[in-house]
Coordinates of C-alpha atoms and ligand atoms in Angstrom, one line a residue:
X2 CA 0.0 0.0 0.0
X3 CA 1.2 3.6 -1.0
X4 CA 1.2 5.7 2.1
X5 CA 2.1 9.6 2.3
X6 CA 3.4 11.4 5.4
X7 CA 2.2 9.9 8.7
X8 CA -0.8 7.9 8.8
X9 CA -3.3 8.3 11.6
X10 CA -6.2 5.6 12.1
X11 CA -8.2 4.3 15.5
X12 CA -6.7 1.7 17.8
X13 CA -9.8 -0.6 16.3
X14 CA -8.5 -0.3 13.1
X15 CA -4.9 -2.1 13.6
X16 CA -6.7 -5.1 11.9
X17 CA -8.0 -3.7 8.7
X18 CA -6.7 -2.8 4.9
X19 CA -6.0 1.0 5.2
X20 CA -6.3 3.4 2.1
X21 CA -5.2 7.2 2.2
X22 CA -8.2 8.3 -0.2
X23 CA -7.5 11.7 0.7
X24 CA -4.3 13.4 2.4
X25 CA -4.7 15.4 5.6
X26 CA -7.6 17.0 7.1
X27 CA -9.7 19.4 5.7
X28 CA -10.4 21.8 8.7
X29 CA -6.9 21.3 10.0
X30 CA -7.5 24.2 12.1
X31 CA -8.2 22.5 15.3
X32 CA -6.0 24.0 18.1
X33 CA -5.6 20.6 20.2
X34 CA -4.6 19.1 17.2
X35 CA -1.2 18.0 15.6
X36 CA -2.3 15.4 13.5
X37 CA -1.8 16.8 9.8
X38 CA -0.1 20.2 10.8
X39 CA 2.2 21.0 7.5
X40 CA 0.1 18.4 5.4
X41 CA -1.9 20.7 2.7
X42 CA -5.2 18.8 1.8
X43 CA -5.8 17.1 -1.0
X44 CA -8.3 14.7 -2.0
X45 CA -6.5 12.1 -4.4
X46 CA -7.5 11.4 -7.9
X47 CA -11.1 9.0 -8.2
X48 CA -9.1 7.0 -10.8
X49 CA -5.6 6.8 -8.8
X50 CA -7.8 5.5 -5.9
X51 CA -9.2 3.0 -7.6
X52 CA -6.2 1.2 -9.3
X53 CA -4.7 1.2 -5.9
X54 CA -8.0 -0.5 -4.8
X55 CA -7.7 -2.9 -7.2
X56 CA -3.8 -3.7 -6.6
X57 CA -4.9 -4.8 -3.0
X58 CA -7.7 -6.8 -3.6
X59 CA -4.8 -8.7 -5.8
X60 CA -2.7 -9.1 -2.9
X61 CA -5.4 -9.0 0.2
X62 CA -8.5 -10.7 -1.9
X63 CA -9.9 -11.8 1.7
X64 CA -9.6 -8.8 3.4
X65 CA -13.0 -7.9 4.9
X66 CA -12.7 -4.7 7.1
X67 CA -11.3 -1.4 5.3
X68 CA -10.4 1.9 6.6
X69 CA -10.7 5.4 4.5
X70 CA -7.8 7.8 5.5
X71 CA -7.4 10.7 6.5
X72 CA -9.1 13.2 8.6
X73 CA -13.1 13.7 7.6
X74 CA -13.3 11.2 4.7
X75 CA -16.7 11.9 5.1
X76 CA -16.3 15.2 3.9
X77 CA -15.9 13.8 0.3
X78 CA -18.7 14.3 -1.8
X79 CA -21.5 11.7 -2.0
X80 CA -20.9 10.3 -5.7
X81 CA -17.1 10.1 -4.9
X82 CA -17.8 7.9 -1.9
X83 CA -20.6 5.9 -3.5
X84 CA -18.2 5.0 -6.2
X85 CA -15.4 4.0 -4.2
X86 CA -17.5 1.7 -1.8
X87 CA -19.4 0.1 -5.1
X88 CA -15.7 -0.6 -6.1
X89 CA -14.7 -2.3 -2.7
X90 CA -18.0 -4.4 -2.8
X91 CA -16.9 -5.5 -6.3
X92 CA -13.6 -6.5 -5.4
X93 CA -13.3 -7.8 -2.0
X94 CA -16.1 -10.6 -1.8
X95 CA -15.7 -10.8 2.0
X96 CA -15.6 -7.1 2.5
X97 CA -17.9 -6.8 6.2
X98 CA -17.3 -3.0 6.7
X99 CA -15.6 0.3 5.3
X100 CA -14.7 2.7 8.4
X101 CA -14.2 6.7 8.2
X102 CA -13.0 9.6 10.3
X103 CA -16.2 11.9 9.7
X104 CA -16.8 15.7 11.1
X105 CA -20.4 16.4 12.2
X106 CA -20.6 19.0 9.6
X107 CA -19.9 16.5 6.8
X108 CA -22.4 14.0 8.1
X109 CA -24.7 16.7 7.9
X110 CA -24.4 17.7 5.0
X111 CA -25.1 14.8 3.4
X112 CA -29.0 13.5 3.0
X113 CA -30.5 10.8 4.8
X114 CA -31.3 9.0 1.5
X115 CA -27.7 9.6 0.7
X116 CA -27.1 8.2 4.8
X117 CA -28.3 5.2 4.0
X118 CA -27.2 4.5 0.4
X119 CA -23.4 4.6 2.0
X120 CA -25.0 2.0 4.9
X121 CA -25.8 0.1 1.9
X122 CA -22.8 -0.2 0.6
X123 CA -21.1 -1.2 4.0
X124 CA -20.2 2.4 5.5
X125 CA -20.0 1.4 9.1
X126 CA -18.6 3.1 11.8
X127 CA -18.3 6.8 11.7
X128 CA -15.0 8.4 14.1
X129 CA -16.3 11.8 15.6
X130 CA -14.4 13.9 17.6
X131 CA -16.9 15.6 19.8
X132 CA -14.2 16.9 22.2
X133 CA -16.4 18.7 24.4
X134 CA -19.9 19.6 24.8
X135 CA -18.8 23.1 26.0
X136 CA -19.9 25.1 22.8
X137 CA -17.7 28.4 24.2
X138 CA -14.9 25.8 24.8
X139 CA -15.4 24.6 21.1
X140 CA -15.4 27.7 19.8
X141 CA -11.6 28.4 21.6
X142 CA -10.6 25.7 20.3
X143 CA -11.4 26.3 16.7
X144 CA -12.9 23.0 16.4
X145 CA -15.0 24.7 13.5
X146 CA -18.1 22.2 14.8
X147 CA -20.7 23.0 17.1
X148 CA -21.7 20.8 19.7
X149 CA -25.3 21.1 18.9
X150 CA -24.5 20.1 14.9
X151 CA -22.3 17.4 16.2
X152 CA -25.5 15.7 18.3
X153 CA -27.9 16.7 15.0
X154 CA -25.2 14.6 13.1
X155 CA -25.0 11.8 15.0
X156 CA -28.2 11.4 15.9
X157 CA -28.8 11.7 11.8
X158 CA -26.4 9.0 11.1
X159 CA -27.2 6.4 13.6
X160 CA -31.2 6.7 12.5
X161 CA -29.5 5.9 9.1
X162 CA -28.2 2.5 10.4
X163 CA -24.5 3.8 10.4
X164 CA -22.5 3.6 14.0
X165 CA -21.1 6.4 15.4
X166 CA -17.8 6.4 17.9
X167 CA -17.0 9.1 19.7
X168 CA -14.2 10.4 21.0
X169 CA -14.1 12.8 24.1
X170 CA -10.8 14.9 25.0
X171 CA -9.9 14.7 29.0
X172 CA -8.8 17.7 30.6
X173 CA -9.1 19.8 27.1
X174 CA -10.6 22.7 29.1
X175 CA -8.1 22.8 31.7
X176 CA -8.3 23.3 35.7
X177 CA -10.6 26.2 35.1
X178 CA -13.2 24.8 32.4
X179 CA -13.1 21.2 33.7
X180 CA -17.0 21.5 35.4
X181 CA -18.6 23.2 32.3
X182 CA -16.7 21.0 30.2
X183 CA -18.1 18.0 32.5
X184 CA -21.1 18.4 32.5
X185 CA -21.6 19.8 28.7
X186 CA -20.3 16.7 27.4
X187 CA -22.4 14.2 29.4
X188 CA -25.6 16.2 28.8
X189 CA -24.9 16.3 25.0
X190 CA -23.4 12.5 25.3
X191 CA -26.7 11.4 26.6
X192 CA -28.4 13.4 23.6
X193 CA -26.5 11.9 21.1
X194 CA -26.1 8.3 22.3
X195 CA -23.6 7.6 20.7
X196 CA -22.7 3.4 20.0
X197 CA -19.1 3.7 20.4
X198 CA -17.8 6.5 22.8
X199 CA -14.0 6.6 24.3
X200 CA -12.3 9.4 26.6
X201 CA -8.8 10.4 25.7
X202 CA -7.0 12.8 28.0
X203 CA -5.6 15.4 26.3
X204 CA -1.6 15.9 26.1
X205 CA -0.1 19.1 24.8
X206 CA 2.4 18.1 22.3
X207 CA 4.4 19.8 19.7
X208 CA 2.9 21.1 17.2
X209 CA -0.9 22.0 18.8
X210 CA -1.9 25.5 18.8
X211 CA -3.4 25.9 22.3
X212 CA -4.6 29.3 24.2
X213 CA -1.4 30.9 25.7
X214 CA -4.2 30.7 29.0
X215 CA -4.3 26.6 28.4
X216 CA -3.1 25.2 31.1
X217 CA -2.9 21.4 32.0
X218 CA -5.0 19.3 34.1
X219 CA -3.2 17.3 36.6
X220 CA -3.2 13.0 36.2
X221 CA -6.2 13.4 39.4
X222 CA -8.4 15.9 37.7
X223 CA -8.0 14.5 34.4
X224 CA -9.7 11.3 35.7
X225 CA -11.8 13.2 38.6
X226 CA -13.3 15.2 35.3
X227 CA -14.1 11.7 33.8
X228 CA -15.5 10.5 37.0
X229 CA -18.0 13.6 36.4
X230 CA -18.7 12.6 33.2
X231 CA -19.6 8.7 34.2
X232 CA -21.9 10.3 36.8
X233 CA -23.5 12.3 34.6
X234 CA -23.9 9.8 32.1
X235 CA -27.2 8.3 31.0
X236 CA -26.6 6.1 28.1
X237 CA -28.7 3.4 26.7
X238 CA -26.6 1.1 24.9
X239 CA -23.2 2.3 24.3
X240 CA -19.6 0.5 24.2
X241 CA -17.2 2.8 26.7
X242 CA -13.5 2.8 26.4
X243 CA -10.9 5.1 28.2
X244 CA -8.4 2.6 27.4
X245 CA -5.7 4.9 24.7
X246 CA -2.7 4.7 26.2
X247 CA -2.9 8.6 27.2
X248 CA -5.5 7.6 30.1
X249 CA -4.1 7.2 33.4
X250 CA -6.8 4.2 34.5
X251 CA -7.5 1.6 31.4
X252 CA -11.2 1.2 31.8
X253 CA -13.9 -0.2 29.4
X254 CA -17.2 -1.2 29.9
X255 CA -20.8 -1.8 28.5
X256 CA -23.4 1.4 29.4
X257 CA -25.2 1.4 31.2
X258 CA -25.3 -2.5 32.8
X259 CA -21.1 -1.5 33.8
X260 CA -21.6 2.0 34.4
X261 CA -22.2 2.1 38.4
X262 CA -19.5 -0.6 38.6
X263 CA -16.9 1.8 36.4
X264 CA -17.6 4.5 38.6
X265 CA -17.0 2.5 41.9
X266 CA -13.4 1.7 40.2
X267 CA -12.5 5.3 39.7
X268 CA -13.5 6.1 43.1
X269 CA -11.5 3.5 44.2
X270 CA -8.4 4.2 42.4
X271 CA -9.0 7.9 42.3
X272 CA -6.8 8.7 45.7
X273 CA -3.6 7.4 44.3
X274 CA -3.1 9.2 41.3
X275 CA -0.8 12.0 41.0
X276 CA -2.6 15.4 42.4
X277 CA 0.6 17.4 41.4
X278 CA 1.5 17.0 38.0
X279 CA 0.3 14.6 34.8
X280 CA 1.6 11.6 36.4
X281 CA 2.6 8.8 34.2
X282 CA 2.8 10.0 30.5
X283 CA 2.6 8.1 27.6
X284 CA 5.6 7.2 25.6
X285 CA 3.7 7.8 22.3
X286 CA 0.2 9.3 21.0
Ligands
SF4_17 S1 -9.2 17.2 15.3 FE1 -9.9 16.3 13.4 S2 -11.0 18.0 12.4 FE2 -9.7 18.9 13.9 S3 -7.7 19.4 12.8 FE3 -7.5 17.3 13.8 S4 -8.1 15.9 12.2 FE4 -8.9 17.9 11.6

């Protein structure tokens, strides 16, 4: 497979056949965000895509599970998309499910017939970044999504069959915005319901953008914040993970039959973590 620059996909997608459809992200503006800092966007040619499609169904003819990089493949238009998943239906026999990062903003701008034609055609899961449900936190952040579109997005794309997993950022608002940030996110979370939802604390690496004002939760309020969240938390039938290597505590669970027995954990655990700094860091992102 012919990859450009760094390639970012979701820990669930270590298993599947990868293609880089597009390079970069096309908001790229996000302050939090190093992932395609320096890469312009480009969406690659239709007909370049699909040779390369072809080549791997030569080599990989069993593969079933496909991912679409990078950032907000969903942003591509519909026909584009429609033609590229009638291609991997053609030639991958035992092809289960086609994965995406997706904005909300892209999701919404597509139709619900349009929703449900990519369903169709095996669009599966759907990677949001929601961040936070703060919309003034949002909006410092440049995220260039509101909290409100996201939920109309989501919403819109699970009634269309499709699964959405969303991704929360720990500790994003900092000391100072950690109870708005708390509570915004659960009350939006439990508007959204997502399928899939996972908490990732934020780290400030090289290369984000953040408010000169930013300034980093400690390794105890990151996960008291998340605590918060769990409490706040009214989910019907969603697959939790906090379990990316930036979280202090590896937790996953089933909501909301594990919620009251995730929460006892934190407490539990909650004492010993580092009050004074980030505690334990990880080694990569
Ligand atoms: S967080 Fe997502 S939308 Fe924002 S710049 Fe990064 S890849 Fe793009």
């Amino acid at each position: 497979m012919r990859y450009t620059d760094r390639l970012f996909r979701p820990p669930a997608e270590a298993g599947s056949l990868i293609f880089q459809v597009a390079l970069g992200c096309p908001h790229n503006c996000c302050r939090f965000c190093a992932m395609y800092k320096g890469v312009p966007y480009r969406v690659r040619p239709l007909q370049e895509v699909l040779s390369e499609f072809a080549a791997a169904a030569r080599r990989y003819p069993a593969a079933n599970r496909i991912f679409l990089a990078d950032g907000d493949v969903m942003a591509l238009p519909f026909e584009q998309l429609r033609v590229m998943l009638e291609e991997l239906n053609r030639l991958f026999p035992r092809l289960a499910r086609v994965n995406l990062y997706a904005n909300g903003s892209s999701i919404n701008a597509k139709s619900p017939v349009e929703l449900e034609h990519l369903r169709q055609l095996k669009l599966s899961t759907l990677y949001l970044g929601l961040e936070s449900g703060d919309e003034a936190l949002l909006k410092t952040l440049t995220k260039g999504e509101t909290a409100e579109g996201m939920c109309a997005a989501v919403i819109q794309a699970q009634q269309a069959g499709l699964k959405c997993s969303v991704m929360i950022l720990l500790g994003i608002g900092g000391p100072a915005g950690s109870a708005s940030h708390a509570s915004a996110t659960a009350a939006v979370l439990n508007r959204m319901q997502p399928r899939l939802l996972s908490a990732l604390r934020f780290v400030d690496v090289p290369g984000t953008a953040m408010p000169a004002s930013y300034q980093a939760v400690t390794e105890y309020e990151a996960v008291d914040e998340l605590l918060r969240i769990l409490r706040g938390l009214s989910l019907e039938k969603t697959v939790f993970r906090a379990n990316h290597t930036s979280n202090p505590l590896p937790l996953e669970g089933r909501l909301p039959k594990d919620r009251d027995a995730l929460i006892v954990t934190v407490e539990a655990l909650l004492p010993g973590l580092d009050r004074r700094g980030p505690g334990r860091l990880p080694f990569m992102l």
